Amino acid sequence: GAVVSQHPSWVICKSGTSVKIECRSLDFQATTMFWYRQFPKQSLMLMATSNEGSKATYEQGVEKDKFLINHASLTLSTLTVTSAHPEDSSFYICSASSGGANNEQFFGPGTRLTVL
Amino acid sequence: GENVEQHPSTLSVQEGDSAVIKCTYSDSASNYFPWYKQELGKRPQLIIDIRSNVGEKKDQRIAVTLNKTAKHFSLHITETQPEDSAVYFCAASMAYNTDKLIFGTGTRLQVFP
């Protein structure tokens, strides 16, 4: 149980285009989803916290107009990188939590974005 | 906000030896401390976690200890095997902020046969 999927697993796009990444909880309802970015040989940096039906909460330094997050249902959150540039190339990982006192997050397999 | 420091950044051990990775956190309100193993290009995998009401937890070759007073926690791997080679991350979760995890900087563990 507790499976989280991401789509696509990798994407290559041209500079200036937008890319949408989907994160799905397959066998549980995720009240909260998180989006992380991980540059090569670095740690996971939390970008934003997304709660179903409400606006995402962005971490300091993350541009909310550039990284659009939508959590329209209890099983799906999307991250759209708008007007992508080469410096946005990174590994984007989502995680999902069903909430409650358990705190455990279940991670998706990640999406590798390369912006040319 | 919470800050998590992790040491060492790299660790090389001989197969069969023990490995210890240490983390310190800044916010005394943190109450949940998971450890993740991440292989190259893959998702982080939870290997063990500990809550603030417990001082030590063990699962086969892996153990975690927590010192709330000093605000540090450690991962101990005994009888290391080559397949333990990976990057390990500690994390801390704030008590009042549902599930938000702040990650340490990571430790690259290499176990040589």
Coordinates of N, CA and C in Angstrom, one line a residue:
Chain A
G1 N 0.8 -1.2 0.0 CA 0.0 0.0 0.0 C 0.8 1.3 0.0
A2 N 0.2 2.4 0.0 CA 0.8 3.7 0.1 C 1.8 3.9 -1.1
V3 N 1.2 3.9 -2.3 CA 2.0 4.0 -3.5 C 1.7 5.4 -4.1
V4 N 2.8 6.1 -4.5 CA 2.7 7.4 -5.1 C 3.4 7.3 -6.4
S5 N 2.7 7.8 -7.5 CA 3.3 7.8 -8.8 C 3.5 9.2 -9.3
Q6 N 4.4 9.4 -10.2 CA 4.6 10.7 -10.9 C 4.7 10.5 -12.4
H7 N 4.2 11.5 -13.1 CA 4.2 11.4 -14.5 C 4.5 12.8 -15.1
P8 N 5.4 12.9 -16.0 CA 6.3 11.9 -16.6 C 7.5 11.6 -15.7
S9 N 8.2 10.5 -16.0 CA 9.4 10.2 -15.2 C 10.6 11.1 -15.7
W10 N 10.5 11.5 -16.9 CA 11.5 12.4 -17.4 C 10.9 13.3 -18.5
V11 N 11.4 14.5 -18.7 CA 10.9 15.4 -19.7 C 12.1 16.3 -20.1
I12 N 12.1 16.5 -21.4 CA 13.1 17.5 -22.0 C 12.2 18.5 -22.7
C13 N 12.5 19.8 -22.5 CA 11.7 20.8 -23.1 C 12.6 22.0 -23.5
K14 N 12.1 22.8 -24.3 CA 12.8 24.0 -24.8 C 12.6 25.1 -23.8
S15 N 13.6 26.0 -23.7 CA 13.5 27.2 -22.8 C 12.3 28.0 -23.2
G16 N 11.6 28.4 -22.2 CA 10.4 29.3 -22.5 C 9.1 28.5 -22.5
T17 N 9.2 27.2 -22.6 CA 7.9 26.4 -22.6 C 7.5 26.1 -21.1
S18 N 6.3 25.6 -21.0 CA 5.8 25.2 -19.7 C 5.7 23.6 -19.6
V19 N 5.9 23.1 -18.4 CA 5.9 21.7 -18.3 C 5.0 21.3 -17.0
K20 N 4.2 20.4 -17.2 CA 3.3 19.9 -16.1 C 3.7 18.6 -15.6
I21 N 3.8 18.5 -14.3 CA 4.2 17.2 -13.7 C 3.0 16.8 -12.8
E22 N 2.6 15.5 -12.9 CA 1.5 15.0 -12.1 C 2.0 14.1 -11.0
C23 N 1.4 14.2 -9.8 CA 1.7 13.4 -8.7 C 0.4 12.7 -8.2
R24 N 0.3 11.4 -8.2 CA -0.9 10.7 -7.8 C -0.7 9.8 -6.6
S25 N -1.6 9.8 -5.7 CA -1.6 8.7 -4.6 C -2.5 7.6 -5.1
L26 N -2.0 6.4 -5.3 CA -2.8 5.4 -6.0 C -3.7 4.6 -5.1
D27 N -3.4 4.5 -3.8 CA -4.2 3.6 -3.0 C -4.5 4.3 -1.6
F28 N -4.4 5.6 -1.6 CA -4.9 6.3 -0.4 C -5.2 7.7 -0.7
Q29 N -5.9 8.3 0.2 CA -6.3 9.7 -0.1 C -5.3 10.6 0.6
A30 N -4.7 11.5 -0.2 CA -3.6 12.4 0.3 C -4.2 13.7 0.6
T31 N -4.3 14.0 1.9 CA -4.8 15.3 2.3 C -3.8 16.4 2.0
T32 N -2.5 16.0 2.1 CA -1.4 16.9 1.9 C -0.4 16.3 0.9
M33 N 0.0 17.1 0.0 CA 1.1 16.7 -0.9 C 2.2 17.7 -0.9
F34 N 3.4 17.3 -1.1 CA 4.6 18.1 -1.0 C 5.4 18.0 -2.3
W35 N 6.0 19.2 -2.7 CA 6.8 19.2 -3.9 C 8.2 19.6 -3.5
Y36 N 9.2 18.7 -3.9 CA 10.6 19.0 -3.6 C 11.4 19.1 -4.9
R37 N 12.5 19.8 -4.8 CA 13.4 19.9 -5.9 C 14.7 19.4 -5.4
Q38 N 15.4 18.7 -6.3 CA 16.7 18.1 -5.9 C 17.7 18.3 -7.0
F39 N 18.7 19.2 -6.8 CA 19.8 19.3 -7.8 C 20.8 18.2 -7.6
P40 N 21.6 18.0 -8.6 CA 22.6 16.9 -8.5 C 23.4 17.0 -7.3
K41 N 23.6 15.8 -6.6 CA 24.4 15.7 -5.4 C 24.0 16.7 -4.3
Q42 N 22.8 17.1 -4.3 CA 22.3 17.9 -3.2 C 21.1 17.3 -2.5
S43 N 20.6 18.0 -1.5 CA 19.5 17.5 -0.7 C 18.2 17.8 -1.3
L44 N 17.1 17.3 -0.7 CA 15.8 17.6 -1.2 C 15.4 19.0 -0.6
M45 N 15.0 19.9 -1.4 CA 14.5 21.2 -0.9 C 13.0 21.3 -1.1
L46 N 12.3 21.5 0.0 CA 10.9 21.6 -0.1 C 10.5 22.9 -0.8
M47 N 9.7 22.8 -1.8 CA 9.2 23.9 -2.6 C 7.9 24.5 -2.1
A48 N 7.0 23.5 -1.8 CA 5.6 24.0 -1.4 C 4.9 22.8 -0.8
T49 N 3.9 23.2 0.0 CA 3.0 22.2 0.6 C 1.6 22.5 0.0
S50 N 1.0 21.4 -0.4 CA -0.3 21.5 -1.1 C -1.4 20.8 -0.4
N51 N -2.4 21.4 0.0 CA -3.6 20.8 0.6 C -4.8 20.8 -0.3
E52 N -5.5 19.7 -0.4 CA -6.6 19.5 -1.3 C -7.6 20.6 -1.2
G53 N -7.9 21.3 -2.3 CA -8.9 22.3 -2.3 C -8.5 23.7 -1.8
S54 N -7.2 23.9 -1.5 CA -6.8 25.2 -1.0 C -5.5 25.6 -1.7
K55 N -5.1 26.8 -1.6 CA -3.9 27.3 -2.3 C -2.7 26.7 -1.6
A56 N -1.7 26.5 -2.4 CA -0.4 25.9 -1.9 C 0.3 26.9 -1.1
T57 N 1.1 26.4 -0.1 CA 2.0 27.3 0.7 C 3.4 27.1 0.2
Y58 N 4.0 28.2 -0.3 CA 5.3 28.1 -0.9 C 6.4 28.4 0.2
E59 N 7.5 27.8 0.0 CA 8.7 28.1 0.9 C 9.3 29.4 0.4
Q60 N 10.0 30.0 1.3 CA 10.7 31.2 1.0 C 11.6 31.0 -0.1
G61 N 11.6 32.0 -1.1 CA 12.5 31.9 -2.2 C 11.9 31.2 -3.4
V62 N 10.8 30.5 -3.3 CA 10.2 29.8 -4.4 C 9.1 30.7 -5.0
E63 N 9.2 30.9 -6.3 CA 8.3 31.8 -7.0 C 7.0 31.1 -7.3
K64 N 5.9 31.6 -6.7 CA 4.6 30.9 -6.8 C 4.0 31.1 -8.2
D65 N 4.4 32.2 -8.9 CA 3.9 32.4 -10.3 C 4.7 31.6 -11.3
K66 N 5.8 31.1 -10.9 CA 6.6 30.3 -11.8 C 6.3 28.8 -11.6
F67 N 6.1 28.4 -10.4 CA 5.8 27.0 -10.1 C 4.4 26.9 -9.6
L68 N 3.5 26.6 -10.5 CA 2.1 26.6 -10.2 C 1.7 25.2 -9.7
I69 N 1.0 25.2 -8.5 CA 0.6 24.0 -7.9 C -0.9 23.9 -7.8
N70 N -1.4 22.8 -8.2 CA -2.9 22.6 -8.1 C -3.1 21.2 -7.5
H71 N -4.0 21.2 -6.4 CA -4.3 20.0 -5.7 C -5.8 19.8 -5.7
A72 N -6.3 19.4 -6.9 CA -7.7 19.5 -7.2 C -8.5 18.3 -6.5
S73 N -7.8 17.2 -6.2 CA -8.5 16.1 -5.6 C -7.6 15.5 -4.6
L74 N -8.2 14.6 -3.8 CA -7.4 13.9 -2.8 C -6.4 12.9 -3.3
T75 N -6.3 12.7 -4.6 CA -5.4 11.8 -5.2 C -4.4 12.4 -6.2
L76 N -4.6 13.7 -6.5 CA -3.8 14.3 -7.6 C -3.4 15.7 -7.2
S77 N -2.1 15.9 -7.4 CA -1.5 17.3 -7.4 C -0.7 17.5 -8.6
T78 N -0.7 18.7 -9.1 CA 0.1 18.9 -10.3 C 1.0 20.1 -10.0
L79 N 2.2 20.0 -10.6 CA 3.2 21.1 -10.6 C 3.5 21.6 -12.0
T80 N 3.3 22.8 -12.3 CA 3.5 23.3 -13.6 C 4.7 24.3 -13.5
V81 N 5.8 24.0 -14.2 CA 6.9 24.9 -14.3 C 6.7 25.8 -15.5
T82 N 6.4 27.0 -15.3 CA 6.1 28.0 -16.4 C 7.3 28.6 -16.9
S83 N 7.3 28.9 -18.2 CA 8.5 29.6 -18.8 C 9.8 29.0 -18.3
A84 N 10.0 27.7 -18.5 CA 11.1 27.0 -18.0 C 12.4 27.5 -18.6
H85 N 13.5 27.6 -17.7 CA 14.8 28.0 -18.2 C 15.8 26.9 -17.8
P86 N 17.0 26.9 -18.4 CA 17.9 25.8 -18.0 C 18.2 25.7 -16.6
E87 N 18.1 26.8 -15.8 CA 18.4 26.7 -14.4 C 17.3 26.0 -13.6
D88 N 16.2 25.7 -14.3 CA 15.1 25.0 -13.7 C 15.3 23.5 -13.8
S89 N 16.3 23.1 -14.6 CA 16.6 21.6 -14.8 C 16.9 21.0 -13.4
S90 N 16.2 20.0 -13.1 CA 16.4 19.4 -11.7 C 15.6 18.1 -11.7
F91 N 15.7 17.5 -10.5 CA 14.9 16.3 -10.2 C 13.7 16.8 -9.3
Y92 N 12.5 16.6 -9.8 CA 11.3 17.1 -9.0 C 10.7 15.9 -8.4
I93 N 10.5 15.9 -7.1 CA 9.9 14.7 -6.4 C 8.7 15.2 -5.6
C94 N 7.6 14.5 -5.7 CA 6.5 14.8 -4.8 C 6.4 13.8 -3.7
S95 N 5.7 14.1 -2.7 CA 5.3 13.1 -1.6 C 3.9 13.4 -1.2
A96 N 3.3 12.4 -0.6 CA 1.9 12.5 -0.1 C 1.8 12.0 1.2
S97 N 0.9 12.6 2.0 CA 0.6 12.2 3.3 C -0.9 12.1 3.5
S98 N -1.3 11.1 4.3 CA -2.8 11.0 4.5 C -3.1 11.8 5.8
G99 N -2.1 12.4 6.4 CA -2.4 13.2 7.5 C -2.5 12.5 8.8
G100 N -2.9 13.1 9.8 CA -3.0 12.4 11.1 C -1.6 12.5 11.9
A101 N -1.5 11.7 12.9 CA -0.4 11.8 13.8 C 0.8 11.0 13.3
N102 N 0.6 10.2 12.2 CA 1.7 9.3 11.8 C 2.8 10.0 11.1
N103 N 2.6 11.1 10.5 CA 3.6 12.0 9.8 C 4.3 11.4 8.6
E104 N 4.1 10.1 8.4 CA 4.9 9.5 7.3 C 4.5 10.0 5.9
Q105 N 5.5 10.4 5.1 CA 5.3 10.8 3.8 C 5.7 9.7 2.8
F106 N 5.0 9.5 1.8 CA 5.3 8.5 0.7 C 5.7 9.3 -0.5
F107 N 6.9 8.9 -1.0 CA 7.5 9.7 -2.1 C 7.2 9.1 -3.4
G108 N 7.0 9.9 -4.4 CA 6.9 9.5 -5.8 C 8.3 9.2 -6.3
P109 N 8.4 8.6 -7.5 CA 9.6 8.2 -8.1 C 10.4 9.4 -8.7
G110 N 9.9 10.5 -8.7 CA 10.6 11.7 -9.2 C 10.4 11.9 -10.7
T111 N 10.6 13.2 -11.1 CA 10.6 13.6 -12.6 C 11.9 14.3 -12.9
R112 N 12.6 13.9 -13.8 CA 13.8 14.6 -14.2 C 13.5 15.5 -15.3
L113 N 13.6 16.8 -15.0 CA 13.4 17.9 -16.0 C 14.7 18.4 -16.6
T114 N 14.8 18.4 -17.9 CA 15.9 19.0 -18.5 C 15.4 20.1 -19.5
V115 N 15.9 21.3 -19.3 CA 15.4 22.5 -20.1 C 16.6 22.8 -21.0
L116 N 16.4 22.8 -22.3 CA 17.5 23.1 -23.2 C 17.6 24.6 -23.5
Chain B
G1 N 13.1 29.4 11.0 CA 12.6 28.1 10.7 C 13.5 27.0 11.1
E2 N 13.1 25.8 10.9 CA 13.9 24.6 11.2 C 15.1 24.5 10.3
N3 N 16.3 24.1 10.9 CA 17.5 23.9 10.1 C 18.1 22.5 10.6
V4 N 18.4 21.7 9.6 CA 19.0 20.4 10.0 C 20.4 20.3 9.4
E5 N 21.3 20.0 10.2 CA 22.7 19.8 9.8 C 23.1 18.3 9.8
Q6 N 23.8 17.8 8.9 CA 24.1 16.4 8.8 C 25.6 16.2 8.5
H7 N 26.2 15.3 9.3 CA 27.6 15.0 9.1 C 27.9 13.5 9.3
P8 N 28.8 12.9 8.6 CA 29.7 13.6 7.6 C 29.0 13.7 6.2
S9 N 29.6 14.3 5.3 CA 29.0 14.4 3.9 C 29.3 13.1 3.1
T10 N 30.5 12.5 3.4 CA 30.8 11.3 2.8 C 31.4 10.3 3.9
L11 N 31.2 9.1 3.7 CA 31.6 8.1 4.7 C 32.0 6.8 3.9
S12 N 33.2 6.3 4.1 CA 33.6 5.1 3.5 C 34.0 4.1 4.6
V13 N 33.4 2.9 4.5 CA 33.7 1.9 5.5 C 34.0 0.5 4.7
Q14 N 34.6 -0.3 5.5 CA 34.8 -1.7 4.9 C 33.6 -2.5 5.3
E15 N 33.3 -3.4 4.4 CA 32.2 -4.3 4.6 C 32.3 -5.0 6.0
G16 N 31.2 -5.0 6.7 CA 31.2 -5.6 8.1 C 31.4 -4.6 9.2
D17 N 32.0 -3.4 8.8 CA 32.2 -2.4 9.8 C 30.8 -1.7 10.1
S18 N 30.9 -0.8 11.1 CA 29.7 0.0 11.4 C 29.8 1.4 10.8
A19 N 28.7 2.0 10.6 CA 28.6 3.4 10.1 C 27.7 4.2 10.9
V20 N 28.1 5.4 11.2 CA 27.3 6.3 12.0 C 27.2 7.7 11.3
I21 N 26.0 8.1 11.2 CA 25.7 9.4 10.6 C 24.9 10.3 11.6
K22 N 25.4 11.5 11.8 CA 24.8 12.4 12.8 C 24.1 13.6 12.3
C23 N 23.0 14.0 12.9 CA 22.2 15.1 12.5 C 21.9 16.0 13.7
T24 N 21.9 17.3 13.6 CA 21.4 18.2 14.6 C 20.3 19.0 14.0
Y25 N 19.3 19.4 14.9 CA 18.2 20.2 14.4 C 18.1 21.4 15.3
S26 N 17.4 22.4 14.8 CA 17.5 23.7 15.6 C 16.2 24.0 16.4
D27 N 15.1 23.5 15.9 CA 13.8 23.8 16.6 C 13.4 22.7 17.6
S28 N 13.3 23.0 18.8 CA 12.9 22.1 19.8 C 11.5 21.5 19.7
A29 N 10.7 22.2 18.9 CA 9.3 21.8 18.6 C 9.3 20.6 17.7
S30 N 10.3 20.3 17.0 CA 10.3 19.1 16.1 C 10.1 17.8 16.9
N31 N 9.3 16.9 16.3 CA 8.9 15.8 17.1 C 9.0 14.5 16.3
Y32 N 9.4 14.6 15.0 CA 9.5 13.4 14.2 C 10.7 13.4 13.4
F33 N 11.5 12.3 13.4 CA 12.8 12.3 12.8 C 13.0 11.0 11.9
P34 N 12.7 11.1 10.6 CA 12.9 9.9 9.8 C 14.3 10.0 9.1
W35 N 14.7 8.8 8.7 CA 15.9 8.6 7.9 C 15.6 8.0 6.6
Y36 N 16.1 8.5 5.5 CA 15.9 8.0 4.2 C 17.1 7.5 3.5
K37 N 17.0 6.5 2.7 CA 18.1 6.0 1.8 C 17.7 6.3 0.4
Q38 N 18.6 6.9 -0.3 CA 18.3 7.3 -1.7 C 19.4 6.8 -2.7
E39 N 19.0 5.9 -3.6 CA 19.9 5.5 -4.6 C 19.8 6.4 -5.8
L40 N 20.8 6.4 -6.6 CA 21.0 7.4 -7.7 C 19.7 7.4 -8.6
G41 N 19.1 8.6 -8.7 CA 18.0 8.7 -9.6 C 16.7 8.1 -9.2
K42 N 16.7 7.7 -7.9 CA 15.5 7.1 -7.4 C 14.9 7.9 -6.2
R43 N 13.7 7.5 -5.8 CA 13.0 8.2 -4.7 C 13.6 7.8 -3.4
P44 N 13.5 8.7 -2.4 CA 14.0 8.4 -1.1 C 13.1 7.3 -0.5
Q45 N 13.8 6.4 0.2 CA 13.0 5.3 0.9 C 13.2 5.4 2.4
L46 N 12.1 5.4 3.1 CA 12.2 5.5 4.6 C 12.8 4.2 5.1
I47 N 13.8 4.3 5.9 CA 14.5 3.1 6.5 C 14.2 3.0 8.0
I48 N 14.0 4.1 8.6 CA 13.7 4.0 10.1 C 13.3 5.4 10.5
D49 N 12.5 5.5 11.5 CA 12.1 6.8 12.0 C 12.0 6.8 13.6
I50 N 12.0 7.9 14.2 CA 11.9 8.0 15.6 C 11.1 9.2 16.0
R51 N 10.3 9.1 17.1 CA 9.5 10.2 17.6 C 10.1 10.7 18.9
S52 N 9.8 11.9 19.2 CA 10.4 12.6 20.3 C 10.2 12.0 21.7
N53 N 9.2 11.1 21.8 CA 8.9 10.4 23.0 C 9.7 9.1 23.2
V54 N 10.6 8.9 22.3 CA 11.5 7.7 22.3 C 12.9 8.0 22.2
G55 N 13.8 7.4 22.9 CA 15.2 7.7 22.8 C 16.0 6.8 21.8
E56 N 15.5 5.7 21.6 CA 16.2 4.8 20.7 C 15.3 3.8 20.0
K57 N 15.6 3.5 18.8 CA 14.7 2.5 18.0 C 15.7 1.7 17.2
K58 N 15.4 0.4 17.1 CA 16.2 -0.5 16.3 C 15.4 -1.4 15.4
D59 N 16.0 -1.6 14.2 CA 15.3 -2.5 13.3 C 16.4 -3.3 12.6
Q60 N 16.7 -4.5 13.1 CA 17.7 -5.4 12.5 C 19.1 -4.7 12.6
R61 N 19.7 -4.4 11.5 CA 21.1 -3.8 11.5 C 21.0 -2.3 11.6
I62 N 19.9 -1.7 11.7 CA 19.7 -0.2 11.7 C 19.2 0.2 13.0
A63 N 19.7 1.3 13.5 CA 19.2 1.9 14.8 C 19.3 3.4 14.7
V64 N 18.4 4.0 15.4 CA 18.5 5.5 15.5 C 18.4 5.9 17.0
T65 N 19.2 6.9 17.3 CA 19.1 7.4 18.7 C 18.8 8.9 18.7
L66 N 18.1 9.3 19.7 CA 17.7 10.7 19.7 C 18.0 11.3 21.1
N67 N 18.6 12.5 21.1 CA 18.9 13.2 22.3 C 18.2 14.5 22.2
K68 N 17.1 14.6 22.8 CA 16.2 15.8 22.7 C 16.9 17.0 23.3
T69 N 17.6 16.8 24.4 CA 18.3 17.9 25.1 C 19.3 18.6 24.2
A70 N 20.1 17.8 23.6 CA 21.1 18.3 22.7 C 20.6 18.5 21.3
K71 N 19.4 18.1 21.0 CA 18.8 18.3 19.7 C 19.7 17.6 18.6
H72 N 20.0 16.4 18.8 CA 20.7 15.7 17.8 C 20.2 14.2 17.8
F73 N 20.3 13.6 16.6 CA 19.9 12.2 16.4 C 20.9 11.6 15.4
S74 N 21.0 10.3 15.6 CA 22.0 9.6 14.8 C 21.5 8.3 14.2
L75 N 22.1 7.9 13.1 CA 21.7 6.7 12.4 C 22.9 5.7 12.6
H76 N 22.7 4.5 13.0 CA 23.7 3.5 13.2 C 23.4 2.3 12.3
I77 N 24.4 2.0 11.5 CA 24.3 0.8 10.6 C 25.4 -0.2 11.0
T78 N 25.0 -1.3 11.5 CA 26.0 -2.3 11.8 C 26.2 -3.4 10.7
E79 N 27.3 -4.1 10.7 CA 27.6 -5.1 9.8 C 27.2 -4.7 8.3
T80 N 27.8 -3.6 8.0 CA 27.5 -3.0 6.7 C 27.8 -3.9 5.5
Q81 N 27.0 -3.7 4.5 CA 27.1 -4.6 3.3 C 27.2 -3.6 2.1
P82 N 27.8 -4.1 1.0 CA 27.9 -3.2 -0.2 C 26.6 -2.6 -0.7
E83 N 25.5 -3.4 -0.5 CA 24.2 -2.8 -0.9 C 23.7 -1.7 0.0
D84 N 24.4 -1.5 1.1 CA 24.1 -0.3 1.9 C 24.6 1.0 1.3
S85 N 25.4 0.9 0.3 CA 26.0 2.1 -0.4 C 24.9 2.9 -1.0
A86 N 24.8 4.1 -0.6 CA 23.7 5.0 -1.1 C 23.9 6.4 -0.4
V87 N 23.0 7.3 -0.7 CA 23.0 8.6 0.0 C 21.9 8.5 1.1
Y88 N 22.3 8.9 2.3 CA 21.3 8.8 3.4 C 21.0 10.3 3.8
F89 N 19.7 10.5 4.0 CA 19.2 11.8 4.5 C 18.5 11.7 5.8
C90 N 18.8 12.6 6.7 CA 18.0 12.7 7.9 C 17.0 13.8 7.6
A91 N 15.9 13.8 8.4 CA 14.9 14.9 8.3 C 14.3 15.1 9.6
A92 N 13.7 16.3 9.8 CA 12.9 16.7 11.0 C 11.6 17.3 10.6
S93 N 10.6 17.0 11.4 CA 9.3 17.5 11.2 C 8.8 18.3 12.3
M94 N 8.3 19.5 12.0 CA 7.8 20.4 13.0 C 6.5 19.9 13.6
A95 N 6.4 20.1 14.9 CA 5.2 19.6 15.6 C 4.0 20.3 15.2
Y96 N 4.1 21.6 14.9 CA 2.9 22.4 14.7 C 2.6 22.5 13.2
N97 N 3.4 22.0 12.4 CA 3.2 22.2 10.9 C 3.1 20.8 10.3
T98 N 1.8 20.4 10.0 CA 1.5 19.1 9.6 C 2.5 18.5 8.6
D99 N 3.2 17.5 9.0 CA 4.0 16.7 8.1 C 5.2 17.4 7.3
K100 N 5.4 18.6 7.5 CA 6.4 19.3 6.7 C 7.8 18.8 7.2
L101 N 8.6 18.3 6.2 CA 9.9 17.7 6.5 C 11.0 18.6 6.0
I102 N 12.0 18.9 6.9 CA 13.2 19.6 6.5 C 14.3 18.6 6.5
F103 N 15.0 18.5 5.4 CA 16.0 17.5 5.2 C 17.4 18.0 5.5
G104 N 18.2 17.1 6.0 CA 19.6 17.3 6.1 C 20.3 17.3 4.8
T105 N 21.6 17.6 4.8 CA 22.3 17.8 3.5 C 22.8 16.4 2.9
G106 N 22.6 15.4 3.6 CA 22.9 14.0 3.0 C 24.3 13.5 3.3
T107 N 24.4 12.2 3.4 CA 25.7 11.5 3.6 C 25.8 10.4 2.5
R108 N 26.9 10.5 1.8 CA 27.1 9.5 0.8 C 28.0 8.4 1.4
L109 N 27.3 7.2 1.6 CA 28.0 6.1 2.2 C 28.5 5.1 1.2
Q110 N 29.7 4.8 1.3 CA 30.3 3.7 0.4 C 30.8 2.6 1.3
V111 N 30.4 1.4 0.9 CA 30.8 0.2 1.7 C 31.6 -0.6 0.7
F112 N 32.9 -0.8 1.0 CA 33.8 -1.5 0.2 C 33.9 -3.0 0.6
P113 N 33.8 -3.9 -0.4 CA 33.9 -5.3 -0.2 C 35.2 -5.7 0.4

